Amino acid sequence: MALRHFLTLNDCTPEELQHIIHRAIEMKKQLANIRQQQPFKGYVMGMLFEKSSTRTRVSFEAGMAQLGGHAMFLSPRDTQLGRGEPIADSSIVLSSMLDIIMIRTFGHERLVEFAKHSSVPVINALTDGYHPCQLLADMQTYQEHRGSIQGKKVAWIGDGNNMCQSYMLAAAQFDFELAIACPPGYEPDKALLEAHADRVTVTHDAEYAAQNADLLVTDVWASMGQEDEQKARETAFASFQINEALMDIANDGALFMHCLPAHRGEEISENMLDHPSSVAWDEAENRLHAQKALVEFLLLENAKG
Ligand code: CP
Ligand code: NVA
């Protein structure tokens, strides 16, 4: 059987994604049992970070410890990868010593290249293209608060970035409608849009996208690696903020999510994270539970082969 990786949501079937979320919800309730059982005692995860992180690093590291395993933080400052050792060589060597590897990097092709040469499962912990682990947590959070997201409408307000593109794949995998509102010139990948035209629309009007929405989501205007564009983006995105007034346009009971870190006064109003509709703190915590379920899924699936 071919080695299973998690580079985008499309590496799993809709049924497998539902299974992972179901397990995440279950593992959240059974933390004491997991700590006692230590199902992955002796297993080691490598965590390659070429960009900063708070939630992703801590959730994977804590999650592996709770499962009985260990997680090793590897930064380009301290590894030969950072001094130009080829990705393929690094992948062959690291995967010969580790049981599972997560990578946060820039171009998505760097992750794909690493996975191609790895003999153990590789997890996308964010690339410029996608952030699928965040989507597991977001889908878990929606389900916990409102039940199934199938048939609902999600409004993405902001940049057509890695999170937006992950929501596009989620729309197909979890069967919901996605209305994207972004400034002209900041749309997601054109080919991806064409492939999802049956359920994903793009407008340049945040209020229009928010109408009839059950979930409003946003992210920073300038992602990691785009720091030089911050000022230009502040101008372009000025009318793409999730605030109390925009929430009022959405359906009654609509939720608000943000993957964090957030910039108050930019993509969200000052108090939006504490708004009654906000589930952003649960969403952040669920990274821990969803990723433990993902690690369990990948280790068990690959053990079958
Ligand atoms: N949401 C998220 O991935 O956060 P970090 O950048 O802190 O890992
Ligand atoms: N789009 C953001 C997400 C951070 C979790 C970034 O890539 O910086």
PDB file of C-alpha atoms and ligand atoms in Angstrom:
ATOM      1  CA  MET A   1       0.000   0.000   0.000  1.00  0.00           C
ATOM      2  CA  ALA A   2       1.272   3.491  -0.851  1.00  0.00           C
ATOM      3  CA  LEU A   3       2.469   5.543   2.091  1.00  0.00           C
ATOM      4  CA  ARG A   4      -0.263   7.915   3.342  1.00  0.00           C
ATOM      5  CA  HIS A   5       0.697  11.557   3.897  1.00  0.00           C
ATOM      6  CA  PHE A   6      -1.439  14.573   4.873  1.00  0.00           C
ATOM      7  CA  LEU A   7      -0.326  17.355   2.544  1.00  0.00           C
ATOM      8  CA  THR A   8      -3.815  18.690   1.842  1.00  0.00           C
ATOM      9  CA  LEU A   9      -7.336  17.684   2.872  1.00  0.00           C
ATOM     10  CA  ASN A  10      -7.539  15.802  -0.426  1.00  0.00           C
ATOM     11  CA  ASP A  11      -5.199  13.134   0.932  1.00  0.00           C
ATOM     12  CA  CYS A  12      -8.186  11.763   2.860  1.00  0.00           C
ATOM     13  CA  THR A  13     -11.653  10.724   1.779  1.00  0.00           C
ATOM     14  CA  PRO A  14     -14.628  12.606   3.267  1.00  0.00           C
ATOM     15  CA  GLU A  15     -15.319   9.518   5.418  1.00  0.00           C
ATOM     16  CA  GLU A  16     -11.737   9.480   6.719  1.00  0.00           C
ATOM     17  CA  LEU A  17     -11.923  13.188   7.573  1.00  0.00           C
ATOM     18  CA  GLN A  18     -15.163  12.578   9.476  1.00  0.00           C
ATOM     19  CA  HIS A  19     -13.477   9.698  11.288  1.00  0.00           C
ATOM     20  CA  ILE A  20     -10.526  11.917  12.309  1.00  0.00           C
ATOM     21  CA  ILE A  21     -12.884  14.591  13.628  1.00  0.00           C
ATOM     22  CA  HIS A  22     -14.967  12.031  15.469  1.00  0.00           C
ATOM     23  CA  ARG A  23     -11.794  10.665  17.096  1.00  0.00           C
ATOM     24  CA  ALA A  24     -10.644  14.213  17.939  1.00  0.00           C
ATOM     25  CA  ILE A  25     -13.902  14.864  19.789  1.00  0.00           C
ATOM     26  CA  GLU A  26     -13.578  11.516  21.543  1.00  0.00           C
ATOM     27  CA  MET A  27      -9.903  12.028  22.471  1.00  0.00           C
ATOM     28  CA  LYS A  28     -10.723  15.465  23.864  1.00  0.00           C
ATOM     29  CA  LYS A  29     -13.062  13.806  26.355  1.00  0.00           C
ATOM     30  CA  GLN A  30     -10.715  10.916  27.135  1.00  0.00           C
ATOM     31  CA  LEU A  31      -7.441  12.694  27.852  1.00  0.00           C
ATOM     32  CA  ALA A  32      -6.900  10.839  31.136  1.00  0.00           C
ATOM     33  CA  ASN A  33      -7.243   7.450  29.377  1.00  0.00           C
ATOM     34  CA  ILE A  34      -4.863   8.447  26.585  1.00  0.00           C
ATOM     35  CA  ARG A  35      -2.257   9.609  29.087  1.00  0.00           C
ATOM     36  CA  GLN A  36      -2.553   6.261  30.802  1.00  0.00           C
ATOM     37  CA  GLN A  37      -2.575   4.100  27.666  1.00  0.00           C
ATOM     38  CA  GLN A  38       0.336   5.897  25.932  1.00  0.00           C
ATOM     39  CA  PRO A  39      -0.547   4.279  22.566  1.00  0.00           C
ATOM     40  CA  PHE A  40       2.507   5.688  20.762  1.00  0.00           C
ATOM     41  CA  LYS A  41       5.151   5.145  23.418  1.00  0.00           C
ATOM     42  CA  GLY A  42       8.582   5.175  21.790  1.00  0.00           C
ATOM     43  CA  TYR A  43       7.376   6.931  18.620  1.00  0.00           C
ATOM     44  CA  VAL A  44       9.174  10.098  17.583  1.00  0.00           C
ATOM     45  CA  MET A  45       7.854  12.986  15.495  1.00  0.00           C
ATOM     46  CA  GLY A  46      10.193  15.399  13.719  1.00  0.00           C
ATOM     47  CA  MET A  47       8.889  18.959  13.522  1.00  0.00           C
ATOM     48  CA  LEU A  48      10.565  21.005  10.783  1.00  0.00           C
ATOM     49  CA  PHE A  49       9.714  24.679  11.096  1.00  0.00           C
ATOM     50  CA  GLU A  50      10.928  27.144   8.452  1.00  0.00           C
ATOM     51  CA  LYS A  51       8.390  29.737   9.712  1.00  0.00           C
ATOM     52  CA  SER A  52       7.300  30.857  13.180  1.00  0.00           C
ATOM     53  CA  SER A  53       4.574  29.104  15.158  1.00  0.00           C
ATOM     54  CA  THR A  54       2.881  29.087  18.539  1.00  0.00           C
ATOM     55  CA  ARG A  55      -0.206  26.857  18.194  1.00  0.00           C
ATOM     56  CA  THR A  56       1.152  24.337  15.717  1.00  0.00           C
ATOM     57  CA  ARG A  57       4.370  23.672  17.554  1.00  0.00           C
ATOM     58  CA  VAL A  58       2.800  23.451  20.994  1.00  0.00           C
ATOM     59  CA  SER A  59      -0.165  21.333  19.875  1.00  0.00           C
ATOM     60  CA  PHE A  60       1.988  18.761  18.079  1.00  0.00           C
ATOM     61  CA  GLU A  61       4.558  18.644  20.858  1.00  0.00           C
ATOM     62  CA  ALA A  62       1.994  18.372  23.661  1.00  0.00           C
ATOM     63  CA  GLY A  63      -0.094  15.935  21.628  1.00  0.00           C
ATOM     64  CA  MET A  64       2.819  13.568  20.994  1.00  0.00           C
ATOM     65  CA  ALA A  65       3.742  13.649  24.698  1.00  0.00           C
ATOM     66  CA  GLN A  66       0.151  12.827  25.680  1.00  0.00           C
ATOM     67  CA  LEU A  67       0.170   9.870  23.277  1.00  0.00           C
ATOM     68  CA  GLY A  68       3.335   8.596  24.948  1.00  0.00           C
ATOM     69  CA  GLY A  69       5.683   9.651  22.153  1.00  0.00           C
ATOM     70  CA  HIS A  70       8.184  12.430  21.673  1.00  0.00           C
ATOM     71  CA  ALA A  71       8.371  15.428  19.334  1.00  0.00           C
ATOM     72  CA  MET A  72      11.635  16.976  18.202  1.00  0.00           C
ATOM     73  CA  PHE A  73      11.749  20.641  17.126  1.00  0.00           C
ATOM     74  CA  LEU A  74      14.053  21.212  14.140  1.00  0.00           C
ATOM     75  CA  SER A  75      14.700  24.709  12.826  1.00  0.00           C
ATOM     76  CA  PRO A  76      16.654  25.716   9.722  1.00  0.00           C
ATOM     77  CA  ARG A  77      18.990  27.690  11.996  1.00  0.00           C
ATOM     78  CA  ASP A  78      20.267  24.453  13.512  1.00  0.00           C
ATOM     79  CA  THR A  79      19.936  21.864  10.734  1.00  0.00           C
ATOM     80  CA  GLN A  80      21.909  21.311   7.541  1.00  0.00           C
ATOM     81  CA  LEU A  81      18.645  21.870   5.639  1.00  0.00           C
ATOM     82  CA  GLY A  82      19.062  25.524   6.586  1.00  0.00           C
ATOM     83  CA  ARG A  83      22.595  25.462   5.110  1.00  0.00           C
ATOM     84  CA  GLY A  84      21.427  24.123   1.773  1.00  0.00           C
ATOM     85  CA  GLU A  85      21.419  20.336   2.179  1.00  0.00           C
ATOM     86  CA  PRO A  86      18.946  19.146  -0.476  1.00  0.00           C
ATOM     87  CA  ILE A  87      15.374  18.459   0.646  1.00  0.00           C
ATOM     88  CA  ALA A  88      15.535  14.939  -0.813  1.00  0.00           C
ATOM     89  CA  ASP A  89      18.688  14.034   1.144  1.00  0.00           C
ATOM     90  CA  SER A  90      17.269  15.506   4.357  1.00  0.00           C
ATOM     91  CA  SER A  91      14.046  13.593   3.857  1.00  0.00           C
ATOM     92  CA  ILE A  92      15.742  10.226   3.281  1.00  0.00           C
ATOM     93  CA  VAL A  93      17.903  10.633   6.382  1.00  0.00           C
ATOM     94  CA  LEU A  94      15.314  12.114   8.745  1.00  0.00           C
ATOM     95  CA  SER A  95      12.653   9.581   7.782  1.00  0.00           C
ATOM     96  CA  SER A  96      15.086   6.744   8.439  1.00  0.00           C
ATOM     97  CA  MET A  97      15.197   7.817  12.106  1.00  0.00           C
ATOM     98  CA  LEU A  98      11.738   9.230  12.778  1.00  0.00           C
ATOM     99  CA  ASP A  99       8.224   7.720  12.742  1.00  0.00           C
ATOM    100  CA  ILE A 100       6.314  10.736  11.460  1.00  0.00           C
ATOM    101  CA  ILE A 101       7.324  14.227  10.312  1.00  0.00           C
ATOM    102  CA  MET A 102       5.488  17.539  10.203  1.00  0.00           C
ATOM    103  CA  ILE A 103       6.738  20.441   8.111  1.00  0.00           C
ATOM    104  CA  ARG A 104       5.954  24.161   8.063  1.00  0.00           C
ATOM    105  CA  THR A 105       7.559  25.803   5.076  1.00  0.00           C
ATOM    106  CA  PHE A 106       7.140  28.345   2.274  1.00  0.00           C
ATOM    107  CA  GLY A 107       6.401  26.918  -1.197  1.00  0.00           C
ATOM    108  CA  HIS A 108       4.041  23.936  -1.141  1.00  0.00           C
ATOM    109  CA  GLU A 109       6.380  22.200  -3.601  1.00  0.00           C
ATOM    110  CA  ARG A 110       9.049  21.994  -0.863  1.00  0.00           C
ATOM    111  CA  LEU A 111       6.656  19.886   1.208  1.00  0.00           C
ATOM    112  CA  VAL A 112       5.717  17.715  -1.784  1.00  0.00           C
ATOM    113  CA  GLU A 113       9.400  17.150  -2.554  1.00  0.00           C
ATOM    114  CA  PHE A 114      10.096  16.150   1.051  1.00  0.00           C
ATOM    115  CA  ALA A 115       7.129  13.760   1.120  1.00  0.00           C
ATOM    116  CA  LYS A 116       8.216  12.173  -2.159  1.00  0.00           C
ATOM    117  CA  HIS A 117      11.469  10.973  -0.579  1.00  0.00           C
ATOM    118  CA  SER A 118      10.164  10.200   2.903  1.00  0.00           C
ATOM    119  CA  SER A 119       9.697   6.654   4.152  1.00  0.00           C
ATOM    120  CA  VAL A 120       7.340   7.831   6.943  1.00  0.00           C
ATOM    121  CA  PRO A 121       4.110   9.892   6.867  1.00  0.00           C
ATOM    122  CA  VAL A 122       4.517  13.632   6.327  1.00  0.00           C
ATOM    123  CA  ILE A 123       2.045  16.224   7.635  1.00  0.00           C
ATOM    124  CA  ASN A 124       1.579  19.715   6.214  1.00  0.00           C
ATOM    125  CA  ALA A 125       1.854  22.075   9.180  1.00  0.00           C
ATOM    126  CA  LEU A 126       1.337  25.084   6.811  1.00  0.00           C
ATOM    127  CA  THR A 127       2.744  26.040   3.461  1.00  0.00           C
ATOM    128  CA  ASP A 128       2.105  29.114   1.339  1.00  0.00           C
ATOM    129  CA  GLY A 129      -0.583  27.016  -0.374  1.00  0.00           C
ATOM    130  CA  TYR A 130      -2.483  25.180   2.376  1.00  0.00           C
ATOM    131  CA  HIS A 131      -2.972  24.735   6.112  1.00  0.00           C
ATOM    132  CA  PRO A 132      -4.989  21.512   6.387  1.00  0.00           C
ATOM    133  CA  CYS A 133      -4.362  20.862  10.114  1.00  0.00           C
ATOM    134  CA  GLN A 134      -6.132  24.124  10.894  1.00  0.00           C
ATOM    135  CA  LEU A 135      -9.133  22.961   8.892  1.00  0.00           C
ATOM    136  CA  LEU A 136      -9.405  19.773  10.941  1.00  0.00           C
ATOM    137  CA  ALA A 137      -9.631  21.939  14.061  1.00  0.00           C
ATOM    138  CA  ASP A 138     -12.092  24.350  12.418  1.00  0.00           C
ATOM    139  CA  MET A 139     -14.376  21.546  11.255  1.00  0.00           C
ATOM    140  CA  GLN A 140     -14.219  19.912  14.683  1.00  0.00           C
ATOM    141  CA  THR A 141     -15.113  23.234  16.300  1.00  0.00           C
ATOM    142  CA  TYR A 142     -18.086  23.849  14.007  1.00  0.00           C
ATOM    143  CA  GLN A 143     -19.370  20.343  14.648  1.00  0.00           C
ATOM    144  CA  GLU A 144     -19.039  20.685  18.421  1.00  0.00           C
ATOM    145  CA  HIS A 145     -20.978  23.961  18.450  1.00  0.00           C
ATOM    146  CA  ARG A 146     -23.519  23.531  15.670  1.00  0.00           C
ATOM    147  CA  GLY A 147     -23.474  19.918  14.418  1.00  0.00           C
ATOM    148  CA  SER A 148     -22.794  18.969  10.809  1.00  0.00           C
ATOM    149  CA  ILE A 149     -21.556  21.683   8.463  1.00  0.00           C
ATOM    150  CA  GLN A 150     -23.017  19.863   5.441  1.00  0.00           C
ATOM    151  CA  GLY A 151     -25.233  22.168   3.392  1.00  0.00           C
ATOM    152  CA  LYS A 152     -24.261  25.294   5.357  1.00  0.00           C
ATOM    153  CA  LYS A 153     -22.828  28.519   3.985  1.00  0.00           C
ATOM    154  CA  VAL A 154     -19.360  29.712   5.021  1.00  0.00           C
ATOM    155  CA  ALA A 155     -18.159  33.246   4.236  1.00  0.00           C
ATOM    156  CA  TRP A 156     -14.414  33.767   3.916  1.00  0.00           C
ATOM    157  CA  ILE A 157     -13.598  37.460   4.342  1.00  0.00           C
ATOM    158  CA  GLY A 158     -10.050  38.417   3.378  1.00  0.00           C
ATOM    159  CA  ASP A 159      -7.020  37.183   1.517  1.00  0.00           C
ATOM    160  CA  GLY A 160      -7.183  34.277  -0.939  1.00  0.00           C
ATOM    161  CA  ASN A 161      -4.330  32.700   1.013  1.00  0.00           C
ATOM    162  CA  ASN A 162      -3.359  29.275   2.374  1.00  0.00           C
ATOM    163  CA  MET A 163      -6.309  29.275   4.798  1.00  0.00           C
ATOM    164  CA  CYS A 164      -8.763  30.399   2.131  1.00  0.00           C
ATOM    165  CA  GLN A 165      -7.539  27.686  -0.236  1.00  0.00           C
ATOM    166  CA  SER A 166      -7.852  25.114   2.533  1.00  0.00           C
ATOM    167  CA  TYR A 167     -11.477  26.211   3.027  1.00  0.00           C
ATOM    168  CA  MET A 168     -12.023  25.643  -0.693  1.00  0.00           C
ATOM    169  CA  LEU A 169     -10.920  22.020  -0.379  1.00  0.00           C
ATOM    170  CA  ALA A 170     -12.963  21.692   2.820  1.00  0.00           C
ATOM    171  CA  ALA A 171     -16.073  22.949   1.001  1.00  0.00           C
ATOM    172  CA  ALA A 172     -15.827  19.972  -1.339  1.00  0.00           C
ATOM    173  CA  GLN A 173     -14.801  17.428   1.300  1.00  0.00           C
ATOM    174  CA  PHE A 174     -17.375  18.488   3.924  1.00  0.00           C
ATOM    175  CA  ASP A 175     -20.052  19.504   1.406  1.00  0.00           C
ATOM    176  CA  PHE A 176     -20.726  23.179   2.158  1.00  0.00           C
ATOM    177  CA  GLU A 177     -21.000  26.394   0.161  1.00  0.00           C
ATOM    178  CA  LEU A 178     -18.139  28.917   0.357  1.00  0.00           C
ATOM    179  CA  ALA A 179     -18.505  32.618  -0.439  1.00  0.00           C
ATOM    180  CA  ILE A 180     -15.135  34.364  -0.637  1.00  0.00           C
ATOM    181  CA  ALA A 181     -14.930  38.160  -0.344  1.00  0.00           C
ATOM    182  CA  CYS A 182     -11.501  39.604  -1.130  1.00  0.00           C
ATOM    183  CA  PRO A 183     -10.073  42.728  -2.750  1.00  0.00           C
ATOM    184  CA  PRO A 184      -9.446  42.520  -6.505  1.00  0.00           C
ATOM    185  CA  GLY A 185      -6.047  40.971  -7.116  1.00  0.00           C
ATOM    186  CA  TYR A 186      -6.076  38.894  -3.909  1.00  0.00           C
ATOM    187  CA  GLU A 187      -8.167  35.970  -5.162  1.00  0.00           C
ATOM    188  CA  PRO A 188      -7.101  32.382  -4.507  1.00  0.00           C
ATOM    189  CA  ASP A 189      -5.464  30.264  -7.211  1.00  0.00           C
ATOM    190  CA  LYS A 190      -7.415  30.479 -10.488  1.00  0.00           C
ATOM    191  CA  ALA A 191      -7.254  26.770 -11.334  1.00  0.00           C
ATOM    192  CA  LEU A 192      -8.421  25.873  -7.827  1.00  0.00           C
ATOM    193  CA  LEU A 193     -11.342  28.265  -8.205  1.00  0.00           C
ATOM    194  CA  GLU A 194     -12.321  26.744 -11.525  1.00  0.00           C
ATOM    195  CA  ALA A 195     -12.169  23.259 -10.044  1.00  0.00           C
ATOM    196  CA  HIS A 196     -14.523  24.306  -7.209  1.00  0.00           C
ATOM    197  CA  ALA A 197     -16.846  26.544  -9.199  1.00  0.00           C
ATOM    198  CA  ASP A 198     -19.846  24.377  -8.252  1.00  0.00           C
ATOM    199  CA  ARG A 199     -19.712  25.485  -4.605  1.00  0.00           C
ATOM    200  CA  VAL A 200     -17.218  28.359  -4.277  1.00  0.00           C
ATOM    201  CA  THR A 201     -17.925  31.947  -5.343  1.00  0.00           C
ATOM    202  CA  VAL A 202     -15.743  35.065  -5.210  1.00  0.00           C
ATOM    203  CA  THR A 203     -16.967  38.628  -4.726  1.00  0.00           C
ATOM    204  CA  HIS A 204     -15.286  41.872  -3.730  1.00  0.00           C
ATOM    205  CA  ASP A 205     -18.076  42.736  -1.282  1.00  0.00           C
ATOM    206  CA  ALA A 206     -17.826  41.466   2.307  1.00  0.00           C
ATOM    207  CA  GLU A 207     -21.451  42.330   3.146  1.00  0.00           C
ATOM    208  CA  TYR A 208     -22.748  40.401   0.154  1.00  0.00           C
ATOM    209  CA  ALA A 209     -20.682  37.318   1.100  1.00  0.00           C
ATOM    210  CA  ALA A 210     -21.882  37.460   4.718  1.00  0.00           C
ATOM    211  CA  GLN A 211     -25.571  37.279   3.783  1.00  0.00           C
ATOM    212  CA  ASN A 212     -27.135  33.962   4.903  1.00  0.00           C
ATOM    213  CA  ALA A 213     -23.765  32.726   6.192  1.00  0.00           C
ATOM    214  CA  ASP A 214     -23.583  30.230   9.069  1.00  0.00           C
ATOM    215  CA  LEU A 215     -19.873  30.758   9.672  1.00  0.00           C
ATOM    216  CA  LEU A 216     -17.669  33.822   9.076  1.00  0.00           C
ATOM    217  CA  VAL A 217     -13.921  33.224   8.878  1.00  0.00           C
ATOM    218  CA  THR A 218     -10.919  35.420   8.306  1.00  0.00           C
ATOM    219  CA  ASP A 219      -7.135  35.486   8.661  1.00  0.00           C
ATOM    220  CA  VAL A 220      -4.345  38.067   8.682  1.00  0.00           C
ATOM    221  CA  TRP A 221      -4.100  40.405   5.689  1.00  0.00           C
ATOM    222  CA  ALA A 222      -0.361  39.712   5.278  1.00  0.00           C
ATOM    223  CA  SER A 223       0.767  36.131   5.845  1.00  0.00           C
ATOM    224  CA  MET A 224       4.208  34.989   6.948  1.00  0.00           C
ATOM    225  CA  GLY A 225       6.643  35.849   4.167  1.00  0.00           C
ATOM    226  CA  GLN A 226       4.542  38.858   3.026  1.00  0.00           C
ATOM    227  CA  GLU A 227       5.725  41.307   5.688  1.00  0.00           C
ATOM    228  CA  ASP A 228       6.958  43.733   3.005  1.00  0.00           C
ATOM    229  CA  GLU A 229       3.412  44.010   1.648  1.00  0.00           C
ATOM    230  CA  GLN A 230       1.825  44.894   5.007  1.00  0.00           C
ATOM    231  CA  LYS A 231       1.253  48.597   4.248  1.00  0.00           C
ATOM    232  CA  ALA A 232      -0.132  48.041   0.743  1.00  0.00           C
ATOM    233  CA  ARG A 233      -2.393  45.312   2.055  1.00  0.00           C
ATOM    234  CA  GLU A 234      -3.757  47.522   4.849  1.00  0.00           C
ATOM    235  CA  THR A 235      -5.067  49.840   2.141  1.00  0.00           C
ATOM    236  CA  ALA A 236      -6.374  47.099  -0.153  1.00  0.00           C
ATOM    237  CA  PHE A 237      -8.153  45.173   2.632  1.00  0.00           C
ATOM    238  CA  ALA A 238      -9.619  48.153   4.543  1.00  0.00           C
ATOM    239  CA  SER A 239     -13.227  47.160   3.789  1.00  0.00           C
ATOM    240  CA  PHE A 240     -12.657  43.441   4.475  1.00  0.00           C
ATOM    241  CA  GLN A 241     -12.920  43.350   8.243  1.00  0.00           C
ATOM    242  CA  ILE A 242     -15.061  40.982  10.314  1.00  0.00           C
ATOM    243  CA  ASN A 243     -16.776  43.122  12.917  1.00  0.00           C
ATOM    244  CA  GLU A 244     -20.014  43.254  14.892  1.00  0.00           C
ATOM    245  CA  ALA A 245     -21.889  44.890  11.986  1.00  0.00           C
ATOM    246  CA  LEU A 246     -20.836  42.171   9.547  1.00  0.00           C
ATOM    247  CA  MET A 247     -21.868  39.456  12.018  1.00  0.00           C
ATOM    248  CA  ASP A 248     -25.320  41.091  12.184  1.00  0.00           C
ATOM    249  CA  ILE A 249     -25.723  40.471   8.444  1.00  0.00           C
ATOM    250  CA  ALA A 250     -25.028  36.735   8.805  1.00  0.00           C
ATOM    251  CA  ASN A 251     -27.621  34.166   9.889  1.00  0.00           C
ATOM    252  CA  ASP A 252     -28.795  34.069  13.504  1.00  0.00           C
ATOM    253  CA  GLY A 253     -26.477  31.757  15.395  1.00  0.00           C
ATOM    254  CA  ALA A 254     -23.640  32.180  12.884  1.00  0.00           C
ATOM    255  CA  LEU A 255     -20.191  31.472  14.298  1.00  0.00           C
ATOM    256  CA  PHE A 256     -16.953  33.436  13.909  1.00  0.00           C
ATOM    257  CA  MET A 257     -13.552  31.758  13.524  1.00  0.00           C
ATOM    258  CA  HIS A 258      -9.969  32.944  13.112  1.00  0.00           C
ATOM    259  CA  CYS A 259      -6.976  30.595  12.976  1.00  0.00           C
ATOM    260  CA  LEU A 260      -4.868  33.127  14.934  1.00  0.00           C
ATOM    261  CA  PRO A 261      -2.609  34.975  15.410  1.00  0.00           C
ATOM    262  CA  ALA A 262      -5.012  37.918  14.914  1.00  0.00           C
ATOM    263  CA  HIS A 263      -4.433  41.605  14.273  1.00  0.00           C
ATOM    264  CA  ARG A 264      -7.149  43.492  16.149  1.00  0.00           C
ATOM    265  CA  GLY A 265      -8.171  46.630  14.271  1.00  0.00           C
ATOM    266  CA  GLU A 266      -7.192  45.072  10.912  1.00  0.00           C
ATOM    267  CA  GLU A 267      -8.959  41.893   9.744  1.00  0.00           C
ATOM    268  CA  ILE A 268     -11.121  41.893  12.903  1.00  0.00           C
ATOM    269  CA  SER A 269     -12.535  44.636  15.097  1.00  0.00           C
ATOM    270  CA  GLU A 270     -11.018  45.167  18.557  1.00  0.00           C
ATOM    271  CA  ASN A 271     -13.507  42.961  20.429  1.00  0.00           C
ATOM    272  CA  MET A 272     -14.357  40.366  17.798  1.00  0.00           C
ATOM    273  CA  LEU A 273     -12.489  37.488  19.471  1.00  0.00           C
ATOM    274  CA  ASP A 274     -14.702  37.952  22.536  1.00  0.00           C
ATOM    275  CA  HIS A 275     -17.946  38.444  20.577  1.00  0.00           C
ATOM    276  CA  PRO A 276     -20.735  35.961  21.510  1.00  0.00           C
ATOM    277  CA  SER A 277     -20.359  34.352  18.064  1.00  0.00           C
ATOM    278  CA  SER A 278     -16.622  33.772  18.463  1.00  0.00           C
ATOM    279  CA  VAL A 279     -15.331  30.223  18.932  1.00  0.00           C
ATOM    280  CA  ALA A 280     -11.721  31.188  18.186  1.00  0.00           C
ATOM    281  CA  TRP A 281     -10.341  29.990  21.534  1.00  0.00           C
ATOM    282  CA  ASP A 282     -11.991  26.563  21.181  1.00  0.00           C
ATOM    283  CA  GLU A 283     -10.729  26.490  17.609  1.00  0.00           C
ATOM    284  CA  ALA A 284      -7.165  27.048  18.835  1.00  0.00           C
ATOM    285  CA  GLU A 285      -7.461  24.373  21.531  1.00  0.00           C
ATOM    286  CA  ASN A 286      -8.864  21.913  19.031  1.00  0.00           C
ATOM    287  CA  ARG A 287      -5.580  21.952  17.129  1.00  0.00           C
ATOM    288  CA  LEU A 288      -4.318  19.702  19.935  1.00  0.00           C
ATOM    289  CA  HIS A 289      -7.173  17.217  19.714  1.00  0.00           C
ATOM    290  CA  ALA A 290      -7.531  17.168  15.927  1.00  0.00           C
ATOM    291  CA  GLN A 291      -3.806  16.611  15.382  1.00  0.00           C
ATOM    292  CA  LYS A 292      -3.629  13.782  17.900  1.00  0.00           C
ATOM    293  CA  ALA A 293      -6.420  12.118  15.943  1.00  0.00           C
ATOM    294  CA  LEU A 294      -4.550  12.806  12.703  1.00  0.00           C
ATOM    295  CA  VAL A 295      -1.294  11.323  14.027  1.00  0.00           C
ATOM    296  CA  GLU A 296      -3.185   8.255  15.256  1.00  0.00           C
ATOM    297  CA  PHE A 297      -4.881   7.907  11.849  1.00  0.00           C
ATOM    298  CA  LEU A 298      -1.632   8.164   9.879  1.00  0.00           C
ATOM    299  CA  LEU A 299       0.356   5.835  12.132  1.00  0.00           C
ATOM    300  CA  LEU A 300      -2.386   3.195  12.152  1.00  0.00           C
ATOM    301  CA  GLU A 301      -3.114   3.474   8.418  1.00  0.00           C
ATOM    302  CA  ASN A 302       0.536   3.181   7.498  1.00  0.00           C
ATOM    303  CA  ALA A 303       1.038   0.270   9.903  1.00  0.00           C
ATOM    304  CA  LYS A 304      -1.519  -1.672   7.803  1.00  0.00           C
ATOM    305  CA  GLY A 305       0.769  -1.505   4.765  1.00  0.00           C
TER     306      GLY A 305
HETATM  307  N1   CP B   1      -2.996  28.942  13.510  1.00  0.00           N
HETATM  308  C1   CP B   1      -1.697  28.592  13.528  1.00  0.00           C
HETATM  309  O1   CP B   1      -1.241  27.751  12.743  1.00  0.00           O
HETATM  310  O2   CP B   1      -0.981  29.211  14.488  1.00  0.00           O
HETATM  311  P1   CP B   1       0.619  29.211  14.663  1.00  0.00           P
HETATM  312  O3   CP B   1       1.188  29.988  13.512  1.00  0.00           O
HETATM  313  O4   CP B   1       0.835  29.855  15.979  1.00  0.00           O
HETATM  314  O5   CP B   1       1.100  27.789  14.642  1.00  0.00           O
HETATM  315  N1  NVA B   2      -2.157  32.832   6.547  1.00  0.00           N
HETATM  316  C1  NVA B   2      -1.360  32.831   7.744  1.00  0.00           C
HETATM  317  C2  NVA B   2      -1.790  31.726   8.659  1.00  0.00           C
HETATM  318  C3  NVA B   2      -1.069  31.666   9.967  1.00  0.00           C
HETATM  319  C4  NVA B   2      -1.472  30.525  10.827  1.00  0.00           C
HETATM  320  C5  NVA B   2       0.103  32.697   7.388  1.00  0.00           C
HETATM  321  O1  NVA B   2       0.429  31.897   6.498  1.00  0.00           O
HETATM  322  O2  NVA B   2       0.929  33.409   7.962  1.00  0.00           O
END
